[in-house]
mmCIF file of C-alpha atoms in Angstrom:
data_model
loop_
_atom_site.group_PDB
_atom_site.id
_atom_site.type_symbol
_atom_site.label_atom_id
_atom_site.label_comp_id
_atom_site.label_asym_id
_atom_site.label_seq_id
_atom_site.Cartn_x
_atom_site.Cartn_y
_atom_site.Cartn_z
ATOM 1 C CA MET A 1 15.980 24.348 9.451
ATOM 2 C CA THR A 2 13.311 25.499 6.851
ATOM 3 C CA THR A 3 10.414 23.630 6.068
ATOM 4 C CA GLU A 4 8.966 22.923 2.633
ATOM 5 C CA PRO A 5 5.940 24.891 1.772
ATOM 6 C CA LEU A 6 2.771 22.749 1.897
ATOM 7 C CA PRO A 7 0.495 22.821 -0.687
ATOM 8 C CA ASP A 8 -2.571 25.353 -0.302
ATOM 9 C CA GLU A 9 -5.895 24.039 -0.009
ATOM 10 C CA ASP A 10 -8.355 24.675 -2.960
ATOM 11 C CA SER A 11 -11.019 27.304 -2.202
ATOM 12 C CA PRO A 12 -14.451 26.078 -1.628
ATOM 13 C CA SER A 13 -15.323 27.012 -5.275
ATOM 14 C CA ASP A 14 -13.173 24.655 -6.839
ATOM 15 C CA GLY A 15 -15.481 21.944 -7.949
ATOM 16 C CA PRO A 16 -14.738 18.690 -9.579
ATOM 17 C CA VAL A 17 -14.289 18.553 -13.277
ATOM 18 C CA ASP A 18 -14.746 15.673 -15.751
ATOM 19 C CA THR A 19 -11.707 13.421 -16.527
ATOM 20 C CA ASP A 20 -12.265 14.134 -19.958
ATOM 21 C CA LEU A 21 -10.763 17.500 -19.492
ATOM 22 C CA THR A 22 -7.523 15.994 -17.978
ATOM 23 C CA LEU A 23 -6.029 14.168 -20.715
ATOM 24 C CA GLY A 24 -3.117 16.305 -21.119
ATOM 25 C CA HIS A 25 -1.263 18.942 -23.431
ATOM 26 C CA PRO A 26 0.838 19.100 -26.410
ATOM 27 C CA ALA A 27 4.536 19.079 -25.819
ATOM 28 C CA ASP A 28 7.644 20.457 -27.938
ATOM 29 C CA ASP A 29 8.941 16.580 -28.411
ATOM 30 C CA GLY A 30 5.733 15.994 -30.010
ATOM 31 C CA PHE A 31 4.580 13.565 -27.091
ATOM 32 C CA LEU A 32 1.367 14.533 -25.113
ATOM 33 C CA THR A 33 2.601 16.002 -21.511
ATOM 34 C CA PRO A 34 0.224 14.048 -19.206
ATOM 35 C CA SER A 35 -2.036 16.267 -16.772
ATOM 36 C CA ALA A 36 -2.128 15.417 -13.097
ATOM 37 C CA GLY A 37 -5.727 13.926 -13.608
ATOM 38 C CA MET A 38 -4.172 11.816 -16.122
ATOM 39 C CA VAL A 39 -1.338 10.108 -14.287
ATOM 40 C CA LEU A 40 -3.649 9.702 -11.213
ATOM 41 C CA HIS A 41 -6.611 8.001 -13.268
ATOM 42 C CA ARG A 42 -4.302 5.436 -14.688
ATOM 43 C CA VAL A 43 -2.701 4.769 -11.196
ATOM 44 C CA LEU A 44 -5.819 4.391 -9.612
ATOM 45 C CA ALA A 45 -7.488 2.357 -12.233
ATOM 46 C CA ARG A 46 -4.195 -0.281 -12.539
ATOM 47 C CA THR A 47 -4.557 -0.577 -8.699
ATOM 48 C CA SER A 48 -8.484 -0.865 -8.568
ATOM 49 C CA ARG A 49 -8.005 -3.829 -11.245
ATOM 50 C CA ALA A 50 -5.224 -5.472 -9.061
ATOM 51 C CA PHE A 51 -7.713 -5.293 -6.023
ATOM 52 C CA LEU A 52 -10.913 -6.529 -8.240
ATOM 53 C CA LEU A 53 -8.823 -9.281 -10.017
ATOM 54 C CA ASN A 54 -7.788 -10.566 -6.554
ATOM 55 C CA ASP A 55 -10.574 -10.064 -4.307
ATOM 56 C CA LEU A 56 -12.699 -12.598 -5.855
ATOM 57 C CA ALA A 57 -13.788 -16.283 -4.956
ATOM 58 C CA SER A 58 -11.240 -19.052 -5.592
ATOM 59 C CA GLU A 59 -12.722 -20.088 -8.666
ATOM 60 C CA PRO A 60 -10.371 -18.882 -11.720
ATOM 61 C CA VAL A 61 -11.637 -15.714 -13.385
ATOM 62 C CA GLU A 62 -11.384 -14.485 -17.121
ATOM 63 C CA GLU A 63 -10.208 -11.032 -17.546
ATOM 64 C CA ASP A 64 -12.336 -8.261 -19.408
ATOM 65 C CA THR A 65 -9.758 -7.480 -22.099
ATOM 66 C CA GLN A 66 -12.024 -4.955 -23.429
ATOM 67 C CA ASP A 67 -11.831 -2.880 -20.053
ATOM 68 C CA CYS A 68 -8.154 -3.340 -20.206
ATOM 69 C CA GLU A 69 -8.253 -1.796 -23.723
ATOM 70 C CA ALA A 70 -10.435 1.214 -21.925
ATOM 71 C CA VAL A 71 -7.976 1.999 -19.666
ATOM 72 C CA ASP A 72 -5.070 1.848 -21.868
ATOM 73 C CA ALA A 73 -6.446 4.180 -24.271
ATOM 74 C CA VAL A 74 -4.965 7.334 -22.915
ATOM 75 C CA SER A 75 -1.593 5.931 -23.783
ATOM 76 C CA VAL A 76 -2.357 5.269 -27.359
ATOM 77 C CA ARG A 77 -2.579 9.178 -27.853
ATOM 78 C CA THR A 78 1.033 9.492 -26.891
ATOM 79 C CA GLY A 79 1.942 7.342 -29.884
ATOM 80 C CA PRO A 80 5.607 5.869 -29.348
ATOM 81 C CA ARG A 81 4.765 6.586 -25.742
ATOM 82 C CA PRO A 82 7.046 8.522 -23.373
ATOM 83 C CA LEU A 83 8.414 7.439 -19.864
ATOM 84 C CA TRP A 84 5.459 7.850 -17.900
ATOM 85 C CA ALA A 85 3.202 5.884 -20.587
ATOM 86 C CA LYS A 86 5.550 3.107 -21.216
ATOM 87 C CA THR A 87 6.105 2.636 -17.144
ATOM 88 C CA ALA A 88 2.562 2.640 -16.451
ATOM 89 C CA ALA A 89 1.542 0.726 -18.978
ATOM 90 C CA SER A 90 4.074 -1.906 -18.121
ATOM 91 C CA ALA A 91 2.777 -1.977 -14.479
ATOM 92 C CA LEU A 92 -0.867 -2.551 -15.845
ATOM 93 C CA ASP A 93 0.236 -5.395 -17.884
ATOM 94 C CA ALA A 94 2.220 -6.891 -14.917
ATOM 95 C CA THR A 95 -1.243 -6.768 -12.746
ATOM 96 C CA GLN A 96 -2.223 -10.918 -12.347
ATOM 97 C CA ARG A 97 -4.217 -12.687 -10.055
ATOM 98 C CA GLY A 98 -2.593 -14.407 -7.626
ATOM 99 C CA LYS A 99 -2.076 -18.274 -7.552
ATOM 100 C CA THR A 100 -3.203 -18.996 -4.015
ATOM 101 C CA GLU A 101 -5.424 -17.572 -1.744
ATOM 102 C CA THR A 102 -2.732 -16.261 0.434
ATOM 103 C CA ASP A 103 -1.202 -14.537 -2.507
ATOM 104 C CA ARG A 104 -4.697 -13.144 -3.754
ATOM 105 C CA ILE A 105 -5.134 -11.466 -0.284
ATOM 106 C CA HIS A 106 -1.645 -10.096 -0.245
ATOM 107 C CA GLN A 107 -2.161 -8.573 -3.640
ATOM 108 C CA SER A 108 -5.702 -7.166 -2.438
ATOM 109 C CA ARG A 109 -4.034 -5.765 0.823
ATOM 110 C CA VAL A 110 -1.517 -4.056 -1.200
ATOM 111 C CA ALA A 111 -3.761 -2.421 -3.888
ATOM 112 C CA LEU A 112 -6.025 -1.257 -1.025
ATOM 113 C CA ARG A 113 -3.069 0.404 1.187
ATOM 114 C CA ARG A 114 -1.791 1.913 -2.497
ATOM 115 C CA ILE A 115 -4.942 3.225 -3.322
ATOM 116 C CA ARG A 116 -5.570 4.776 0.167
ATOM 117 C CA SER A 117 -2.274 6.370 0.071
ATOM 118 C CA ASN A 118 -2.697 8.354 -2.910
ATOM 119 C CA LEU A 119 -6.100 9.143 -2.219
ATOM 120 C CA ARG A 120 -4.589 11.211 0.804
ATOM 121 C CA THR A 121 -1.084 12.275 -0.649
ATOM 122 C CA PHE A 122 -2.883 13.562 -3.905
ATOM 123 C CA ARG A 123 -6.241 14.776 -2.242
ATOM 124 C CA LEU A 124 -5.762 18.166 -3.380
ATOM 125 C CA ALA A 125 -6.295 17.115 -6.875
ATOM 126 C CA LEU A 126 -9.280 14.744 -6.298
ATOM 127 C CA ASP A 127 -12.917 15.592 -5.261
ATOM 128 C CA PRO A 128 -13.243 15.131 -1.647
ATOM 129 C CA ALA A 129 -17.236 14.378 -2.015
ATOM 130 C CA TRP A 130 -16.140 10.749 -2.342
ATOM 131 C CA GLY A 131 -12.398 10.361 -1.335
ATOM 132 C CA THR A 132 -12.739 10.773 2.414
ATOM 133 C CA SER A 133 -15.482 8.107 2.753
ATOM 134 C CA LEU A 134 -13.555 5.753 0.468
ATOM 135 C CA ARG A 135 -10.429 5.792 2.369
ATOM 136 C CA ALA A 136 -12.459 4.783 5.213
ATOM 137 C CA GLU A 137 -13.979 1.764 3.534
ATOM 138 C CA LEU A 138 -10.442 0.809 2.407
ATOM 139 C CA ALA A 139 -9.045 0.728 6.167
ATOM 140 C CA TRP A 140 -11.986 -1.335 7.393
ATOM 141 C CA TYR A 141 -11.730 -3.904 4.559
ATOM 142 C CA GLY A 142 -7.971 -4.046 4.842
ATOM 143 C CA GLY A 143 -8.181 -4.394 8.429
ATOM 144 C CA ARG A 144 -10.425 -7.547 7.572
ATOM 145 C CA LEU A 145 -7.915 -9.154 5.357
ATOM 146 C CA GLY A 146 -5.240 -8.389 7.551
ATOM 147 C CA GLU A 147 -6.463 -10.887 9.936
ATOM 148 C CA SER A 148 -5.791 -13.668 7.750
ATOM 149 C CA ARG A 149 -2.525 -12.434 6.836
ATOM 150 C CA ASP A 150 -1.405 -12.195 10.403
ATOM 151 C CA LEU A 151 -2.483 -15.839 10.969
ATOM 152 C CA HIS A 152 -0.390 -16.563 7.718
ATOM 153 C CA ILE A 153 2.597 -15.282 9.375
ATOM 154 C CA MET A 154 2.101 -17.226 12.489
ATOM 155 C CA GLY A 155 1.840 -20.719 10.518
ATOM 156 C CA GLU A 156 5.355 -19.701 8.701
ATOM 157 C CA ILE A 157 6.759 -19.112 12.344
ATOM 158 C CA VAL A 158 5.280 -22.175 13.722
ATOM 159 C CA SER A 159 6.375 -24.319 11.009
ATOM 160 C CA GLY A 160 9.945 -22.646 10.601
ATOM 161 C CA HIS A 161 10.815 -22.143 13.975
ATOM 162 C CA GLY A 162 8.873 -24.533 15.948
ATOM 163 C CA PRO A 163 10.784 -27.652 15.186
ATOM 164 C CA GLU A 164 13.999 -25.937 16.723
ATOM 165 C CA VAL A 165 12.535 -25.454 20.384
ATOM 166 C CA MET A 166 9.587 -28.202 20.414
ATOM 167 C CA ASP A 167 9.011 -31.817 19.765
ATOM 168 C CA PRO A 168 6.947 -32.749 16.540
ATOM 169 C CA GLU A 169 3.588 -33.290 18.721
ATOM 170 C CA GLN A 170 3.551 -29.875 20.051
ATOM 171 C CA VAL A 171 4.513 -28.351 16.494
ATOM 172 C CA ALA A 172 1.670 -30.021 15.281
ATOM 173 C CA LEU A 173 -0.739 -28.649 18.097
ATOM 174 C CA LEU A 174 0.168 -25.156 17.390
ATOM 175 C CA GLN A 175 -0.130 -25.623 13.732
ATOM 176 C CA SER A 176 -3.670 -27.010 14.525
ATOM 177 C CA GLU A 177 -4.411 -23.894 16.623
ATOM 178 C CA VAL A 178 -3.282 -21.538 13.803
ATOM 179 C CA GLU A 179 -5.066 -23.500 11.065
ATOM 180 C CA ALA A 180 -8.707 -23.349 13.177
ATOM 181 C CA ARG A 181 -7.942 -19.527 13.425
ATOM 182 C CA MET A 182 -7.423 -19.340 9.853
ATOM 183 C CA ALA A 183 -10.390 -21.013 8.652
ATOM 184 C CA ALA A 184 -12.575 -18.752 10.955
ATOM 185 C CA ALA A 185 -10.906 -15.742 9.696
ATOM 186 C CA MET A 186 -11.465 -16.812 6.090
ATOM 187 C CA ALA A 187 -15.027 -17.753 6.769
ATOM 188 C CA GLY A 188 -15.604 -14.288 7.962
ATOM 189 C CA ILE A 189 -13.656 -12.824 4.811
ATOM 190 C CA GLU A 190 -16.216 -14.816 2.570
ATOM 191 C CA ALA A 191 -19.071 -13.492 4.296
ATOM 192 C CA GLU A 192 -17.787 -9.844 4.088
ATOM 193 C CA ARG A 193 -17.527 -10.675 0.059
ATOM 194 C CA GLY A 194 -20.942 -11.522 -0.108
ATOM 195 C CA GLY A 195 -22.287 -8.417 1.874
ATOM 196 C CA ALA A 196 -23.719 -5.490 1.033
ATOM 197 C CA ARG A 197 -20.753 -3.270 2.238
ATOM 198 C CA ARG A 198 -18.436 -5.265 0.401
ATOM 199 C CA PHE A 199 -20.502 -4.641 -2.809
ATOM 200 C CA GLN A 200 -20.563 -0.877 -2.504
ATOM 201 C CA LEU A 201 -16.660 -1.033 -2.039
ATOM 202 C CA THR A 202 -16.709 -2.981 -5.680
ATOM 203 C CA GLU A 203 -19.124 0.219 -6.787
ATOM 204 C CA GLN A 204 -16.394 2.621 -5.517
ATOM 205 C CA MET A 205 -13.621 0.569 -7.179
ATOM 206 C CA MET A 206 -15.281 0.998 -10.556
ATOM 207 C CA VAL A 207 -15.413 4.848 -9.955
ATOM 208 C CA LEU A 208 -11.659 4.572 -9.838
ATOM 209 C CA TRP A 209 -11.550 2.186 -12.823
ATOM 210 C CA ASN A 210 -13.848 4.756 -15.008
ATOM 211 C CA GLY A 211 -12.039 8.057 -13.770
ATOM 212 C CA PRO A 212 -12.876 9.875 -10.576
ATOM 213 C CA ALA A 213 -13.985 13.433 -10.459
ATOM 214 C CA PHE A 214 -11.030 15.900 -10.064
ATOM 215 C CA LYS A 215 -10.490 19.394 -9.126
ATOM 216 C CA PRO A 216 -9.842 22.108 -11.751
ATOM 217 C CA LYS A 217 -6.167 21.875 -11.002
ATOM 218 C CA ALA A 218 -5.909 18.075 -12.102
ATOM 219 C CA SER A 219 -5.932 19.521 -15.795
ATOM 220 C CA ARG A 220 -2.656 21.008 -14.975
ATOM 221 C CA PRO A 221 0.690 19.318 -16.323
ATOM 222 C CA ALA A 222 1.364 16.160 -13.758
ATOM 223 C CA GLU A 223 5.261 17.460 -13.489
ATOM 224 C CA GLU A 224 3.807 20.812 -12.246
ATOM 225 C CA VAL A 225 1.113 19.645 -9.935
ATOM 226 C CA LEU A 226 1.855 16.369 -8.347
ATOM 227 C CA PRO A 227 5.366 16.723 -7.077
ATOM 228 C CA PRO A 228 4.609 19.436 -4.752
ATOM 229 C CA MET A 229 1.593 17.523 -3.301
ATOM 230 C CA LEU A 230 4.300 15.052 -1.876
ATOM 231 C CA HIS A 231 5.570 17.551 0.610
ATOM 232 C CA ARG A 232 2.902 16.768 2.907
ATOM 233 C CA ALA A 233 3.591 13.239 2.896
ATOM 234 C CA TRP A 234 7.548 14.147 3.495
ATOM 235 C CA HIS A 235 6.424 16.528 6.435
ATOM 236 C CA ASP A 236 4.487 13.749 8.058
ATOM 237 C CA LEU A 237 7.389 11.508 7.662
ATOM 238 C CA ARG A 238 9.971 13.824 9.343
ATOM 239 C CA GLY A 239 7.596 14.237 12.038
ATOM 240 C CA ALA A 240 7.292 10.307 12.707
ATOM 241 C CA SER A 241 10.875 10.325 12.175
ATOM 242 C CA ARG A 242 12.056 12.437 14.887
ATOM 243 C CA THR A 243 9.471 10.921 17.332
ATOM 244 C CA ALA A 244 10.990 7.612 16.559
ATOM 245 C CA ARG A 245 14.482 8.637 16.967
ATOM 246 C CA LYS A 246 13.672 10.145 20.178
ATOM 247 C CA GLU A 247 11.735 7.136 21.647
ATOM 248 C CA PRO A 248 11.989 4.160 19.273
ATOM 249 C CA SER A 249 8.944 2.568 20.692
ATOM 250 C CA GLU A 250 6.595 -0.184 18.949
ATOM 251 C CA ALA A 251 4.266 2.268 18.310
ATOM 252 C CA ASN A 252 6.358 5.020 17.357
ATOM 253 C CA LEU A 253 8.234 2.630 14.404
ATOM 254 C CA HIS A 254 5.112 1.311 13.840
ATOM 255 C CA LYS A 255 3.866 5.048 12.921
ATOM 256 C CA LEU A 256 7.206 5.805 10.961
ATOM 257 C CA ARG A 257 6.651 2.681 8.926
ATOM 258 C CA ILE A 258 3.066 4.179 7.835
ATOM 259 C CA ARG A 259 4.362 7.350 7.061
ATOM 260 C CA LEU A 260 7.151 5.677 4.582
ATOM 261 C CA LYS A 261 4.285 3.614 2.912
ATOM 262 C CA ASP A 262 2.412 7.190 2.088
ATOM 263 C CA LEU A 263 6.096 8.490 0.821
ATOM 264 C CA ARG A 264 6.900 5.474 -1.302
ATOM 265 C CA TYR A 265 3.627 5.148 -3.095
ATOM 266 C CA GLY A 266 3.452 8.979 -3.711
ATOM 267 C CA CYS A 267 6.778 8.864 -5.075
ATOM 268 C CA GLU A 268 5.907 5.771 -7.447
ATOM 269 C CA THR A 269 3.177 7.756 -8.741
ATOM 270 C CA VAL A 270 5.310 10.986 -9.346
ATOM 271 C CA ALA A 271 8.197 8.934 -10.869
ATOM 272 C CA LEU A 272 5.774 7.875 -13.795
ATOM 273 C CA VAL A 273 6.746 11.713 -14.832
ATOM 274 C CA GLU A 274 9.769 12.509 -12.804
ATOM 275 C CA GLY A 275 11.591 9.131 -13.273
ATOM 276 C CA GLY A 276 14.730 8.448 -11.432
ATOM 277 C CA PRO A 277 15.043 10.589 -8.578
ATOM 278 C CA ALA A 278 11.488 9.929 -7.563
ATOM 279 C CA ARG A 279 11.870 6.056 -7.980
ATOM 280 C CA LYS A 280 15.294 6.085 -6.094
ATOM 281 C CA THR A 281 13.450 7.713 -3.171
ATOM 282 C CA ALA A 282 10.900 5.390 -3.289
ATOM 283 C CA LYS A 283 13.094 2.213 -3.255
ATOM 284 C CA ALA A 284 14.837 3.615 -0.233
ATOM 285 C CA ALA A 285 11.598 4.188 1.825
ATOM 286 C CA GLU A 286 10.779 0.583 0.649
ATOM 287 C CA ARG A 287 13.602 -1.111 2.017
ATOM 288 C CA LEU A 288 13.143 0.981 5.322
ATOM 289 C CA GLN A 289 9.616 0.062 5.356
ATOM 290 C CA SER A 290 10.135 -3.584 4.803
ATOM 291 C CA LYS A 291 12.658 -3.895 7.427
ATOM 292 C CA LEU A 292 10.183 -2.124 9.770
ATOM 293 C CA GLY A 293 7.607 -4.799 8.752
ATOM 294 C CA ASP A 294 9.845 -7.600 9.764
ATOM 295 C CA LEU A 295 9.773 -5.718 13.124
ATOM 296 C CA HIS A 296 6.341 -5.400 13.462
ATOM 297 C CA ASP A 297 5.586 -9.010 12.406
ATOM 298 C CA ALA A 298 8.027 -9.934 15.101
ATOM 299 C CA TRP A 299 6.138 -8.167 17.717
ATOM 300 C CA PHE A 300 3.153 -9.050 16.529
ATOM 301 C CA SER A 301 4.113 -12.688 16.897
ATOM 302 C CA ILE A 302 5.416 -12.587 20.264
ATOM 303 C CA SER A 303 2.115 -10.678 21.734
ATOM 304 C CA TRP A 304 -0.168 -13.629 19.870
ATOM 305 C CA LEU A 305 2.220 -16.186 21.260
ATOM 306 C CA GLU A 306 2.019 -14.878 24.859
ATOM 307 C CA ASP A 307 -1.972 -14.502 24.493
ATOM 308 C CA LEU A 308 -2.171 -18.236 23.450
ATOM 309 C CA ALA A 309 0.105 -19.384 26.470
ATOM 310 C CA ARG A 310 -2.326 -18.031 28.724
ATOM 311 C CA THR A 311 -5.212 -20.395 27.250
ATOM 312 C CA ARG A 312 -2.966 -23.035 26.145
ATOM 313 C CA PRO A 313 -1.095 -23.782 29.740
ATOM 314 C CA ASP A 314 -0.021 -27.159 28.354
ATOM 315 C CA LEU A 315 2.017 -25.308 25.426
ATOM 316 C CA ALA A 316 3.175 -22.491 27.762
ATOM 317 C CA GLU A 317 6.914 -23.792 28.156
ATOM 318 C CA PRO A 318 7.530 -24.579 24.327
ATOM 319 C CA ILE A 319 5.586 -21.307 23.444
ATOM 320 C CA ASP A 320 8.219 -19.321 25.872
ATOM 321 C CA GLN A 321 11.088 -20.992 23.782
ATOM 322 C CA LEU A 322 9.268 -19.831 20.265
ATOM 323 C CA VAL A 323 8.947 -16.260 21.819
ATOM 324 C CA LEU A 324 12.579 -15.937 23.007
ATOM 325 C CA VAL A 325 13.370 -16.787 19.257
ATOM 326 C CA GLN A 326 11.062 -14.051 17.944
ATOM 327 C CA HIS A 327 12.746 -11.663 20.421
ATOM 328 C CA GLY A 328 15.955 -12.339 18.641
ATOM 329 C CA ALA A 329 14.140 -11.749 15.348
ATOM 330 C CA ALA A 330 13.090 -8.572 16.703
ATOM 331 C CA ALA A 331 16.310 -7.452 17.882
ATOM 332 C CA SER A 332 17.649 -8.252 14.294
ATOM 333 C CA ALA A 333 15.181 -6.313 12.533
ATOM 334 C CA ARG A 334 15.591 -3.280 14.664
ATOM 335 C CA LYS A 335 19.438 -3.177 13.550
ATOM 336 C CA GLY A 336 20.185 -0.208 11.017
ATOM 337 C CA TRP A 337 16.858 1.277 11.051
ATOM 338 C CA LYS A 338 18.500 4.575 11.571
ATOM 339 C CA ARG A 339 20.951 4.050 8.841
ATOM 340 C CA GLU A 340 18.332 3.230 6.398
ATOM 341 C CA LEU A 341 16.448 6.243 7.380
ATOM 342 C CA LYS A 342 19.241 8.578 6.676
ATOM 343 C CA GLU A 343 19.679 7.390 3.218
ATOM 344 C CA VAL A 344 15.690 8.082 2.450
ATOM 345 C CA GLU A 345 16.416 11.597 3.497
ATOM 346 C CA ARG A 346 19.419 12.106 1.466
ATOM 347 C CA ARG A 347 17.433 10.547 -1.622
ATOM 348 C CA TRP A 348 14.525 13.079 -0.781
ATOM 349 C CA ARG A 349 17.068 16.110 -0.666
ATOM 350 C CA GLY A 350 18.993 15.226 -3.314
ATOM 351 C CA TRP A 351 15.724 15.276 -5.469
ATOM 352 C CA GLN A 352 13.575 18.088 -3.803
ATOM 353 C CA GLY A 353 16.409 20.146 -2.050
#
């Protein structure tokens, strides 16, 4: 089987260029053909906006419409707006602050993952001087937010399935345990939000908002530059899928899910200029990612409950019953993942060959 050629690394002499040099090229249809830098800037700006809107204190905030107009200014140049500008502008308009703290943390984590993934997938178009360090900071803060997300999942499991195997008093005791840990996790997040490291992350997000430094190749048309950069994400996914098919362990399926996220987010970015085929590949990857996410949540809940049973022997028996329920959830989530993976592969090959 032939493997797709991977993009070559830029030579050391390829330095960053100002984003003003990547605003696109005239096309025969009268629209401005977007450059790679133009598309990446819009995606990164949109996603950093989602993060900054949601990772704030719980008080209501007013959006800065002047900044929104600045980010959307590039699409004004396209007049009636071609596919890429319509799609990106709609996504920008849809960016909202979540109504609850749980929603806001979820939106923040999604934004962090999307930025980190795009920085990795399209790193050959970006100045590496700051991209690598930013990805590390995104992983750090995403991990902190993930603690509360895991406890939210546990709260849903206890309230949803607890009454099936426990009496009301036991359910209440478990819920109070989850709530106490959630309060501690949220206190930790609030402390981080007021710290110097989180402040520096905000400054780095503003670089994405205003426009990061790109390499010279980012001034070329997006439809020429961005799709080949997906081959690395596809190559990594193929490696993870071979390993998972051979040994579908928890660790291997988790790795596959991470690689699916990279392919999905990359395809969603490329879909701004490629349209349907890229979007359908992204949807197929998202479906399998979601299935494996449910499996990961079930496995996490089993581990969490077993740890709790060791510290709360008074609840060991009902916890064991809840663990059995979650083993059933894990078995259900595992069903059909290979079939879904074949669909991802079919979509990719139908598009990229």
